[in-house]
mmCIF file of C-alpha atoms and ligand atoms in Angstrom:
data_model
loop_
_atom_site.group_PDB
_atom_site.id
_atom_site.type_symbol
_atom_site.label_atom_id
_atom_site.label_comp_id
_atom_site.label_asym_id
_atom_site.label_seq_id
_atom_site.Cartn_x
_atom_site.Cartn_y
_atom_site.Cartn_z
ATOM 1 C CA MET O 142 -8.477 51.648 -64.221
ATOM 2 C CA ALA O 143 -8.372 52.283 -60.478
ATOM 3 C CA GLU O 144 -4.898 53.225 -59.417
ATOM 4 C CA ILE O 145 -4.931 54.819 -55.954
ATOM 5 C CA GLN O 146 -2.535 57.656 -55.214
ATOM 6 C CA ILE O 147 -2.058 58.874 -51.685
ATOM 7 C CA LYS O 148 -0.106 62.120 -51.817
ATOM 8 C CA ASN O 149 1.474 63.740 -48.760
ATOM 9 C CA VAL O 150 -1.366 62.657 -46.505
ATOM 10 C CA ALA O 151 -1.022 63.634 -42.849
ATOM 11 C CA LYS O 152 -3.580 63.391 -40.071
ATOM 12 C CA ARG O 153 -3.684 65.054 -36.666
ATOM 13 C CA PHE O 154 -6.194 64.305 -33.944
ATOM 14 C CA GLY O 155 -5.752 67.347 -31.698
ATOM 15 C CA ASP O 156 -2.109 67.255 -30.625
ATOM 16 C CA TYR O 157 -1.635 63.700 -31.805
ATOM 17 C CA GLN O 158 0.007 63.115 -35.180
ATOM 18 C CA ALA O 159 -1.615 59.857 -36.315
ATOM 19 C CA LEU O 160 -0.174 59.946 -39.863
ATOM 20 C CA GLN O 161 3.041 61.740 -40.786
ATOM 21 C CA ASP O 162 3.420 62.286 -44.527
ATOM 22 C CA ILE O 163 2.130 59.304 -46.436
ATOM 23 C CA ASN O 164 2.963 58.845 -50.097
ATOM 24 C CA LEU O 165 1.810 55.623 -51.654
ATOM 25 C CA THR O 166 0.672 54.523 -55.091
ATOM 26 C CA ILE O 167 -1.405 51.356 -55.319
ATOM 27 C CA ALA O 168 -1.550 49.989 -58.847
ATOM 28 C CA ASP O 169 -4.758 49.118 -60.660
ATOM 29 C CA GLN O 170 -5.894 45.624 -59.522
ATOM 30 C CA GLU O 171 -3.139 45.416 -56.947
ATOM 31 C CA PHE O 172 -3.760 43.766 -53.567
ATOM 32 C CA MET O 173 -2.079 46.085 -51.071
ATOM 33 C CA VAL O 174 -1.889 45.166 -47.408
ATOM 34 C CA LEU O 175 -1.340 47.815 -44.720
ATOM 35 C CA LEU O 176 0.449 45.965 -41.939
ATOM 36 C CA GLY O 177 1.517 47.226 -38.545
ATOM 37 C CA ALA O 178 1.046 47.012 -34.809
ATOM 38 C CA SER O 179 -2.020 48.396 -33.067
ATOM 39 C CA GLY O 180 -2.163 52.198 -33.196
ATOM 40 C CA CYS O 181 0.272 52.685 -36.105
ATOM 41 C CA GLY O 182 -2.364 54.428 -38.229
ATOM 42 C CA LYS O 183 -3.553 51.702 -40.636
ATOM 43 C CA THR O 184 -7.252 52.204 -40.033
ATOM 44 C CA THR O 185 -6.923 55.987 -40.142
ATOM 45 C CA LEU O 186 -5.270 55.781 -43.567
ATOM 46 C CA LEU O 187 -7.952 53.413 -44.864
ATOM 47 C CA ARG O 188 -10.706 55.662 -43.525
ATOM 48 C CA ILE O 189 -9.160 58.654 -45.277
ATOM 49 C CA VAL O 190 -9.235 56.775 -48.595
ATOM 50 C CA ALA O 191 -12.829 55.753 -47.849
ATOM 51 C CA GLY O 192 -13.894 59.303 -46.990
ATOM 52 C CA LEU O 193 -14.910 58.416 -43.421
ATOM 53 C CA GLU O 194 -12.125 60.642 -42.137
ATOM 54 C CA THR O 195 -10.638 63.792 -43.654
ATOM 55 C CA ALA O 196 -6.885 64.193 -43.973
ATOM 56 C CA THR O 197 -5.376 67.230 -42.254
ATOM 57 C CA THR O 198 -3.250 67.751 -45.361
ATOM 58 C CA GLY O 199 -2.692 65.847 -48.604
ATOM 59 C CA GLU O 200 -4.661 64.420 -51.490
ATOM 60 C CA VAL O 201 -6.209 61.107 -52.510
ATOM 61 C CA TRP O 202 -6.652 60.206 -56.174
ATOM 62 C CA ILE O 203 -8.432 57.183 -57.641
ATOM 63 C CA GLY O 204 -8.197 56.371 -61.340
ATOM 64 C CA GLY O 205 -6.631 59.739 -62.130
ATOM 65 C CA ARG O 206 -9.412 61.684 -60.378
ATOM 66 C CA ARG O 207 -8.931 63.606 -57.152
ATOM 67 C CA ILE O 208 -11.541 62.255 -54.740
ATOM 68 C CA ASP O 209 -10.683 63.520 -51.257
ATOM 69 C CA HIS O 210 -13.393 66.199 -51.394
ATOM 70 C CA LEU O 211 -16.090 63.705 -52.504
ATOM 71 C CA PRO O 212 -18.504 61.930 -50.133
ATOM 72 C CA PRO O 213 -17.809 58.171 -49.671
ATOM 73 C CA LYS O 214 -20.640 57.111 -51.982
ATOM 74 C CA ASP O 215 -19.139 58.985 -54.943
ATOM 75 C CA ARG O 216 -15.659 57.505 -54.645
ATOM 76 C CA GLY O 217 -16.259 54.194 -56.460
ATOM 77 C CA ILE O 218 -15.263 52.185 -53.396
ATOM 78 C CA ALA O 219 -16.820 49.462 -51.254
ATOM 79 C CA MET O 220 -15.815 48.526 -47.734
ATOM 80 C CA VAL O 221 -15.707 45.418 -45.574
ATOM 81 C CA PHE O 222 -15.104 45.761 -41.865
ATOM 82 C CA GLN O 223 -14.221 43.461 -39.009
ATOM 83 C CA ASN O 224 -17.713 43.476 -37.497
ATOM 84 C CA TYR O 225 -19.412 42.489 -40.794
ATOM 85 C CA ALA O 226 -22.245 45.052 -40.478
ATOM 86 C CA VAL O 227 -24.604 42.494 -41.974
ATOM 87 C CA PHE O 228 -28.257 43.177 -41.070
ATOM 88 C CA PRO O 229 -29.562 40.155 -39.128
ATOM 89 C CA HIS O 230 -33.244 40.811 -39.933
ATOM 90 C CA LEU O 231 -32.633 40.744 -43.693
ATOM 91 C CA THR O 232 -32.107 37.668 -45.806
ATOM 92 C CA VAL O 233 -28.750 37.002 -47.411
ATOM 93 C CA PHE O 234 -30.219 38.084 -50.761
ATOM 94 C CA GLU O 235 -31.481 41.360 -49.274
ATOM 95 C CA ASN O 236 -28.177 41.984 -47.528
ATOM 96 C CA ILE O 237 -26.083 41.473 -50.647
ATOM 97 C CA GLY O 238 -28.499 43.548 -52.702
ATOM 98 C CA PHE O 239 -28.808 46.333 -50.122
ATOM 99 C CA GLY O 240 -26.420 48.832 -51.706
ATOM 100 C CA LEU O 241 -27.769 48.057 -55.182
ATOM 101 C CA ARG O 242 -31.327 48.839 -54.084
ATOM 102 C CA MET O 243 -30.078 52.090 -52.552
ATOM 103 C CA GLN O 244 -28.701 52.908 -55.993
ATOM 104 C CA LYS O 245 -32.171 52.121 -57.390
ATOM 105 C CA LEU O 246 -30.884 49.543 -59.860
ATOM 106 C CA PRO O 247 -33.611 47.575 -61.685
ATOM 107 C CA ASP O 248 -34.748 44.289 -60.072
ATOM 108 C CA ASP O 249 -33.241 42.030 -62.726
ATOM 109 C CA GLU O 250 -29.844 43.734 -62.410
ATOM 110 C CA VAL O 251 -29.959 43.401 -58.604
ATOM 111 C CA LYS O 252 -30.817 39.708 -59.004
ATOM 112 C CA ARG O 253 -28.027 39.135 -61.527
ATOM 113 C CA ARG O 254 -25.381 40.776 -59.360
ATOM 114 C CA VAL O 255 -26.529 39.172 -56.095
ATOM 115 C CA GLU O 256 -26.520 35.713 -57.655
ATOM 116 C CA ARG O 257 -23.155 36.219 -59.302
ATOM 117 C CA THR O 258 -21.359 37.408 -56.159
ATOM 118 C CA ALA O 259 -23.108 34.847 -53.956
ATOM 119 C CA THR O 260 -21.824 32.130 -56.293
ATOM 120 C CA LEU O 261 -18.360 33.663 -56.205
ATOM 121 C CA MET O 262 -18.400 33.511 -52.393
ATOM 122 C CA HIS O 263 -19.994 30.009 -52.323
ATOM 123 C CA ILE O 264 -23.127 31.132 -50.479
ATOM 124 C CA GLU O 265 -25.651 30.812 -53.302
ATOM 125 C CA GLN O 266 -27.501 28.125 -51.318
ATOM 126 C CA LEU O 267 -28.003 30.568 -48.414
ATOM 127 C CA LEU O 268 -29.753 33.389 -50.287
ATOM 128 C CA LYS O 269 -33.141 32.867 -48.609
ATOM 129 C CA ARG O 270 -31.784 32.477 -45.071
ATOM 130 C CA TYR O 271 -31.894 35.286 -42.527
ATOM 131 C CA SER O 272 -28.421 36.604 -41.871
ATOM 132 C CA GLY O 273 -28.961 36.426 -38.104
ATOM 133 C CA GLU O 274 -29.070 32.619 -38.429
ATOM 134 C CA LEU O 275 -25.668 32.339 -40.101
ATOM 135 C CA SER O 276 -22.295 31.363 -38.685
ATOM 136 C CA GLY O 277 -19.527 33.962 -38.396
ATOM 137 C CA GLY O 278 -17.800 32.668 -41.514
ATOM 138 C CA GLN O 279 -21.017 32.717 -43.544
ATOM 139 C CA ARG O 280 -21.807 36.259 -42.402
ATOM 140 C CA GLN O 281 -18.319 37.329 -43.373
ATOM 141 C CA ARG O 282 -18.892 35.942 -46.844
ATOM 142 C CA VAL O 283 -22.138 37.887 -47.073
ATOM 143 C CA ALA O 284 -20.268 41.088 -46.151
ATOM 144 C CA VAL O 285 -17.684 40.479 -48.862
ATOM 145 C CA ALA O 286 -20.348 39.519 -51.425
ATOM 146 C CA ARG O 287 -22.258 42.719 -50.632
ATOM 147 C CA ALA O 288 -19.138 44.790 -51.250
ATOM 148 C CA LEU O 289 -18.329 42.974 -54.496
ATOM 149 C CA ALA O 290 -21.930 43.267 -55.745
ATOM 150 C CA MET O 291 -21.392 47.022 -55.940
ATOM 151 C CA GLU O 292 -18.783 46.246 -58.630
ATOM 152 C CA PRO O 293 -16.491 48.839 -57.098
ATOM 153 C CA ASP O 294 -13.213 49.980 -58.624
ATOM 154 C CA VAL O 295 -11.687 49.718 -55.184
ATOM 155 C CA ILE O 296 -12.457 47.526 -52.200
ATOM 156 C CA LEU O 297 -11.231 48.541 -48.748
ATOM 157 C CA MET O 298 -11.075 45.921 -46.011
ATOM 158 C CA ASP O 299 -10.271 46.451 -42.338
ATOM 159 C CA GLU O 300 -9.331 43.208 -40.563
ATOM 160 C CA PRO O 301 -12.225 41.416 -42.275
ATOM 161 C CA LEU O 302 -11.193 37.965 -41.062
ATOM 162 C CA SER O 303 -10.261 38.751 -37.486
ATOM 163 C CA ASN O 304 -13.494 37.419 -35.963
ATOM 164 C CA LEU O 305 -13.095 33.993 -37.523
ATOM 165 C CA ASP O 306 -11.424 30.942 -36.015
ATOM 166 C CA ALA O 307 -7.953 29.980 -37.215
ATOM 167 C CA LEU O 308 -9.023 27.300 -39.691
ATOM 168 C CA LEU O 309 -11.742 29.396 -41.298
ATOM 169 C CA ARG O 310 -9.389 32.356 -41.525
ATOM 170 C CA MET O 311 -6.933 30.288 -43.481
ATOM 171 C CA GLU O 312 -9.663 29.059 -45.825
ATOM 172 C CA MET O 313 -11.159 32.531 -46.330
ATOM 173 C CA ARG O 314 -7.710 34.034 -46.882
ATOM 174 C CA ALA O 315 -7.104 31.912 -49.946
ATOM 175 C CA GLU O 316 -10.668 32.320 -51.186
ATOM 176 C CA LEU O 317 -10.748 36.066 -50.804
ATOM 177 C CA LYS O 318 -7.478 36.436 -52.641
ATOM 178 C CA GLY O 319 -8.802 34.327 -55.520
ATOM 179 C CA VAL O 320 -12.110 36.165 -55.705
ATOM 180 C CA LEU O 321 -10.473 39.583 -55.734
ATOM 181 C CA ALA O 322 -8.052 38.591 -58.455
ATOM 182 C CA GLU O 323 -10.982 37.318 -60.511
ATOM 183 C CA SER O 324 -13.059 40.462 -59.980
ATOM 184 C CA LYS O 325 -10.098 42.663 -61.041
ATOM 185 C CA THR O 326 -10.675 45.009 -58.126
ATOM 186 C CA THR O 327 -7.953 47.128 -56.555
ATOM 187 C CA ALA O 328 -7.828 46.121 -52.890
ATOM 188 C CA VAL O 329 -6.470 47.759 -49.763
ATOM 189 C CA TYR O 330 -6.493 45.416 -46.801
ATOM 190 C CA VAL O 331 -5.659 46.335 -43.208
ATOM 191 C CA THR O 332 -4.302 43.723 -40.832
ATOM 192 C CA HIS O 333 -1.905 43.309 -37.943
ATOM 193 C CA ASP O 334 -1.512 39.626 -38.810
ATOM 194 C CA GLN O 335 1.699 39.177 -40.747
ATOM 195 C CA VAL O 336 0.870 35.671 -41.938
ATOM 196 C CA GLU O 337 -2.280 37.061 -43.514
ATOM 197 C CA ALA O 338 -0.260 39.902 -45.035
ATOM 198 C CA MET O 339 2.483 37.651 -46.393
ATOM 199 C CA SER O 340 0.073 35.151 -47.893
ATOM 200 C CA MET O 341 -2.399 37.559 -49.504
ATOM 201 C CA ALA O 342 -0.548 40.683 -50.566
ATOM 202 C CA ASP O 343 0.933 41.644 -53.901
ATOM 203 C CA ARG O 344 2.713 44.282 -51.836
ATOM 204 C CA ILE O 345 2.841 45.046 -48.143
ATOM 205 C CA SER O 346 3.134 48.537 -46.685
ATOM 206 C CA VAL O 347 4.691 48.112 -43.274
ATOM 207 C CA MET O 348 3.547 50.963 -41.031
ATOM 208 C CA HIS O 349 5.083 52.244 -37.819
ATOM 209 C CA GLN O 350 4.107 55.320 -35.822
ATOM 210 C CA GLY O 351 2.127 56.929 -38.602
ATOM 211 C CA GLU O 352 4.665 56.288 -41.354
ATOM 212 C CA ILE O 353 5.150 53.714 -44.095
ATOM 213 C CA VAL O 354 8.554 52.219 -43.355
ATOM 214 C CA GLN O 355 8.640 49.943 -46.401
ATOM 215 C CA ALA O 356 6.293 49.156 -49.271
ATOM 216 C CA ALA O 357 7.410 46.074 -51.195
ATOM 217 C CA THR O 358 6.507 42.511 -52.143
ATOM 218 C CA PRO O 359 6.159 40.076 -49.225
ATOM 219 C CA ILE O 360 9.396 38.279 -50.099
ATOM 220 C CA GLU O 361 11.297 41.565 -50.403
ATOM 221 C CA VAL O 362 10.019 42.754 -47.030
ATOM 222 C CA TYR O 363 11.049 39.405 -45.548
ATOM 223 C CA ARG O 364 14.448 39.041 -47.182
ATOM 224 C CA ASN O 365 15.507 42.669 -47.457
ATOM 225 C CA PRO O 366 13.900 44.698 -44.694
ATOM 226 C CA ALA O 367 14.534 48.389 -45.363
ATOM 227 C CA ALA O 368 14.822 49.254 -41.694
ATOM 228 C CA GLU O 369 15.517 47.632 -38.369
ATOM 229 C CA PHE O 370 11.865 48.009 -37.401
ATOM 230 C CA VAL O 371 10.764 45.833 -40.331
ATOM 231 C CA ALA O 372 13.435 43.209 -39.564
ATOM 232 C CA GLY O 373 12.287 43.043 -35.951
ATOM 233 C CA PHE O 374 8.574 42.988 -36.829
ATOM 234 C CA ILE O 375 8.313 40.571 -39.760
ATOM 235 C CA GLY O 376 8.950 36.885 -39.196
ATOM 236 C CA ASN O 377 7.990 34.652 -36.343
ATOM 237 C CA PRO O 378 10.340 34.783 -34.573
ATOM 238 C CA PRO O 379 11.792 37.945 -36.141
ATOM 239 C CA MET O 380 15.441 38.616 -37.104
ATOM 240 C CA ASN O 381 18.251 38.365 -34.562
ATOM 241 C CA PHE O 382 20.498 41.377 -34.046
ATOM 242 C CA LEU O 383 24.073 41.618 -32.762
ATOM 243 C CA PRO O 384 26.311 44.696 -32.457
ATOM 244 C CA ALA O 385 29.119 44.814 -35.049
ATOM 245 C CA LYS O 386 32.444 46.633 -34.569
ATOM 246 C CA SER O 387 34.627 47.532 -37.510
ATOM 247 C CA ALA O 388 37.677 45.275 -37.909
ATOM 248 C CA GLY O 389 39.127 46.955 -41.008
ATOM 249 C CA LYS O 390 37.591 47.781 -44.375
ATOM 250 C CA GLY O 391 34.582 45.556 -45.017
ATOM 251 C CA LYS O 392 35.389 43.322 -42.016
ATOM 252 C CA TRP O 393 33.305 43.221 -38.862
ATOM 253 C CA GLU O 394 33.675 41.703 -35.453
ATOM 254 C CA VAL O 395 30.374 40.206 -34.355
ATOM 255 C CA ALA O 396 30.205 38.308 -31.045
ATOM 256 C CA GLY O 397 33.891 37.381 -31.370
ATOM 257 C CA GLU O 398 33.566 36.262 -35.013
ATOM 258 C CA LYS O 399 35.114 37.997 -38.031
ATOM 259 C CA ILE O 400 32.463 38.502 -40.715
ATOM 260 C CA ASP O 401 32.611 40.194 -44.127
ATOM 261 C CA GLY O 402 30.190 43.071 -44.544
ATOM 262 C CA PRO O 403 29.731 46.486 -46.120
ATOM 263 C CA SER O 404 32.133 49.392 -45.711
ATOM 264 C CA SER O 405 30.869 51.911 -43.210
ATOM 265 C CA ASN O 406 32.354 54.563 -40.946
ATOM 266 C CA GLY O 407 30.497 53.939 -37.695
ATOM 267 C CA ASP O 408 29.432 50.734 -35.960
ATOM 268 C CA LEU O 409 26.728 48.577 -37.517
ATOM 269 C CA LYS O 410 24.144 46.048 -36.451
ATOM 270 C CA PHE O 411 24.389 42.542 -37.810
ATOM 271 C CA ALA O 412 21.074 40.781 -38.491
ATOM 272 C CA ILE O 413 20.166 37.210 -39.392
ATOM 273 C CA ARG O 414 16.907 35.240 -39.506
ATOM 274 C CA PRO O 415 16.583 32.349 -37.034
ATOM 275 C CA GLU O 416 16.160 29.881 -39.912
ATOM 276 C CA ASP O 417 19.392 31.060 -41.568
ATOM 277 C CA LEU O 418 21.619 29.628 -38.830
ATOM 278 C CA ARG O 419 23.152 26.154 -38.935
ATOM 279 C CA PRO O 420 25.169 24.187 -36.385
ATOM 280 C CA ALA O 421 28.771 24.171 -37.680
ATOM 281 C CA ASP O 422 32.403 23.860 -36.546
ATOM 282 C CA LYS O 423 32.934 27.587 -36.728
ATOM 283 C CA GLY O 424 30.460 30.325 -35.792
ATOM 284 C CA PHE O 425 28.768 32.051 -32.873
ATOM 285 C CA SER O 426 29.057 30.407 -29.523
ATOM 286 C CA ALA O 427 25.422 30.111 -28.388
ATOM 287 C CA THR O 428 24.292 28.882 -24.986
ATOM 288 C CA ALA O 429 20.875 27.228 -25.300
ATOM 289 C CA LYS O 430 18.331 28.595 -22.805
ATOM 290 C CA VAL O 431 14.928 27.377 -23.950
ATOM 291 C CA ILE O 432 14.167 24.594 -26.420
ATOM 292 C CA GLU O 433 10.737 24.512 -28.048
ATOM 293 C CA PRO O 434 9.913 21.586 -30.370
ATOM 294 C CA LEU O 435 7.564 22.918 -33.067
ATOM 295 C CA GLY O 436 7.041 19.656 -34.929
ATOM 296 C CA ALA O 437 8.904 20.306 -38.148
ATOM 297 C CA HIS O 438 11.557 22.403 -36.390
ATOM 298 C CA LEU O 439 13.188 23.110 -33.087
ATOM 299 C CA LEU O 440 13.119 26.706 -31.867
ATOM 300 C CA VAL O 441 16.146 27.288 -29.667
ATOM 301 C CA THR O 442 16.430 30.518 -27.697
ATOM 302 C CA CYS O 443 20.051 31.150 -26.786
ATOM 303 C CA ASP O 444 22.457 33.674 -25.424
ATOM 304 C CA VAL O 445 25.135 34.889 -27.827
ATOM 305 C CA ASP O 446 27.643 37.225 -26.212
ATOM 306 C CA GLY O 447 24.977 38.631 -23.890
ATOM 307 C CA SER O 448 22.332 39.087 -26.630
ATOM 308 C CA LEU O 449 19.104 37.133 -27.003
ATOM 309 C CA PHE O 450 19.357 34.989 -30.118
ATOM 310 C CA ARG O 451 16.944 32.517 -31.679
ATOM 311 C CA ALA O 452 17.678 29.681 -34.043
ATOM 312 C CA VAL O 453 15.235 27.482 -35.940
ATOM 313 C CA LEU O 454 17.025 24.154 -36.239
ATOM 314 C CA ASP O 455 16.390 20.644 -37.502
ATOM 315 C CA SER O 456 13.984 18.840 -35.178
ATOM 316 C CA ASP O 457 16.304 15.780 -35.131
ATOM 317 C CA LEU O 458 18.995 17.770 -33.362
ATOM 318 C CA SER O 459 19.468 16.801 -29.752
ATOM 319 C CA VAL O 460 19.828 19.962 -27.615
ATOM 320 C CA SER O 461 19.272 20.586 -23.920
ATOM 321 C CA ALA O 462 19.193 23.810 -21.946
ATOM 322 C CA GLY O 463 22.744 24.782 -20.995
ATOM 323 C CA ASP O 464 24.348 23.168 -24.092
ATOM 324 C CA VAL O 465 26.745 25.399 -26.007
ATOM 325 C CA LEU O 466 26.122 25.292 -29.767
ATOM 326 C CA THR O 467 28.239 26.713 -32.532
ATOM 327 C CA LEU O 468 25.916 28.439 -35.022
ATOM 328 C CA ALA O 469 27.056 29.683 -38.419
ATOM 329 C CA PRO O 470 25.000 32.329 -40.283
ATOM 330 C CA GLN O 471 24.287 31.687 -43.956
ATOM 331 C CA ALA O 472 26.501 34.362 -45.557
ATOM 332 C CA ASP O 473 24.094 35.535 -48.301
ATOM 333 C CA ARG O 474 21.278 36.011 -45.785
ATOM 334 C CA ILE O 475 23.142 38.379 -43.466
ATOM 335 C CA ARG O 476 21.761 41.932 -43.364
ATOM 336 C CA TRP O 477 23.279 45.078 -41.852
ATOM 337 C CA PHE O 478 21.678 48.123 -40.267
ATOM 338 C CA ASP O 479 23.036 51.513 -39.272
ATOM 339 C CA PRO O 480 22.224 51.913 -35.565
ATOM 340 C CA ALA O 481 22.172 55.717 -35.937
ATOM 341 C CA THR O 482 19.534 55.846 -38.703
ATOM 342 C CA THR O 483 18.080 52.301 -38.144
ATOM 343 C CA GLN O 484 18.076 51.954 -41.962
ATOM 344 C CA SER O 485 19.475 49.024 -43.914
ATOM 345 C CA VAL O 486 22.974 49.533 -45.296
ATOM 346 C CA ALA O 487 23.279 46.367 -47.351
HETATM 347 P P1 LIG C 35 -5.571 48.952 -34.669
HETATM 348 O O1 LIG C 35 -4.860 47.804 -35.316
HETATM 349 O O2 LIG C 35 -5.544 48.866 -33.171
HETATM 350 O O3 LIG C 35 -6.931 49.237 -35.230
HETATM 351 P P2 LIG C 35 -4.461 51.117 -36.254
HETATM 352 O O4 LIG C 35 -3.079 50.958 -36.745
HETATM 353 O O5 LIG C 35 -5.541 50.861 -37.222
HETATM 354 O O6 LIG C 35 -4.667 50.270 -34.948
HETATM 355 P P3 LIG C 35 -5.610 53.722 -35.977
HETATM 356 O O7 LIG C 35 -6.972 53.261 -35.608
HETATM 357 O O8 LIG C 35 -5.400 54.253 -37.332
HETATM 358 O O9 LIG C 35 -4.550 52.589 -35.679
HETATM 359 O O10 LIG C 35 -5.156 54.826 -34.927
HETATM 360 C C1 LIG C 35 -3.912 55.497 -35.028
HETATM 361 C C2 LIG C 35 -3.756 56.409 -33.835
HETATM 362 O O11 LIG C 35 -4.664 57.501 -33.936
HETATM 363 C C3 LIG C 35 -4.040 55.724 -32.511
HETATM 364 O O12 LIG C 35 -3.102 56.160 -31.552
HETATM 365 C C4 LIG C 35 -5.438 56.197 -32.155
HETATM 366 O O13 LIG C 35 -5.594 56.266 -30.763
HETATM 367 C C5 LIG C 35 -5.496 57.573 -32.797
HETATM 368 N N1 LIG C 35 -6.871 57.891 -33.205
HETATM 369 C C6 LIG C 35 -7.603 57.223 -34.124
HETATM 370 N N2 LIG C 35 -8.819 57.791 -34.279
HETATM 371 C C7 LIG C 35 -8.852 58.837 -33.436
HETATM 372 C C8 LIG C 35 -9.859 59.835 -33.116
HETATM 373 N N3 LIG C 35 -11.030 59.860 -33.725
HETATM 374 N N4 LIG C 35 -9.521 60.753 -32.188
HETATM 375 C C9 LIG C 35 -8.318 60.738 -31.583
HETATM 376 N N5 LIG C 35 -7.351 59.841 -31.834
HETATM 377 C C10 LIG C 35 -7.610 58.902 -32.740
#
């Protein structure tokens, strides 16, 4: 069992507060993705779990054991980083077996584990090749195989696919997810790529300025963002926002339209995903500014009552810049945020 508990972890670098007060429990065998923009503290948090960085305050527990005072090698973890760290002058076999040799495991055990993980990563035919001769994707597989060969309770990965081209990334994404599920390892995976996060994670922790803003399943993060930051970060393009003024209990005026919403004392922000808008007889009056055909859909950037607004519409629709569309939001997909706290209110 390798549940990870991060308790009240904060990190300062001099005057800079890189992590605020992180509390997060990652279940045994869960695939947790830390997602956020550059500089939000993802790598710092991962490095604290790994033992490559010490927290200023707080505790880290793995499998019911406090480990933040232990050196990295005694934490039962393995790591995969962006730059592979595969030794070019060693063969694939030697690279995968490197950590096992350091642990002085017997030759037959090293062989068994190297062959098993190489097969898992589909590189068993490369075992005799020098790693310096491999392609980026093959080297990445070696790095993952080496981590898995350690049979760790926990695997930590920091943007492991970011050096690969788009097609290979997509392939490796699916493969890595499958392999980790099969090996029953608890995984923490850092990325700033939300497609990667959405497609791989059991849960995503969305980070912003050293805090976890929301930790939930990908669909929950997408459908029910806990805060305005998440709504404006997740989705490509992200959610649209419009100011909402109260028009009586549970009624809101949004860009000249009356819309049902939650009861609240102050003003709110209305939010809707671009794909949850449809051309209709009644709705927001939207002046089309830019039309981008994306194959399956049409991305239309418009102006709604002075606010930038994007709609993902049927590609058969004929729209030109300057056209005024009437766009109706799908009622059950509307979300509301409190502009004072930036938190979701419904
Ligand atoms: P990226 O996606 O760019 O790697 P990140 O979310 O992983 O970003 P971190 O590397 O965790 O971000 O860095 C968080 C913040 O802490 C950044 O502002 C960074 O400049 C700062 N920081 C990280 N390491 C140090 C250090 N050793 N000394 C001082 N500041 C640091």
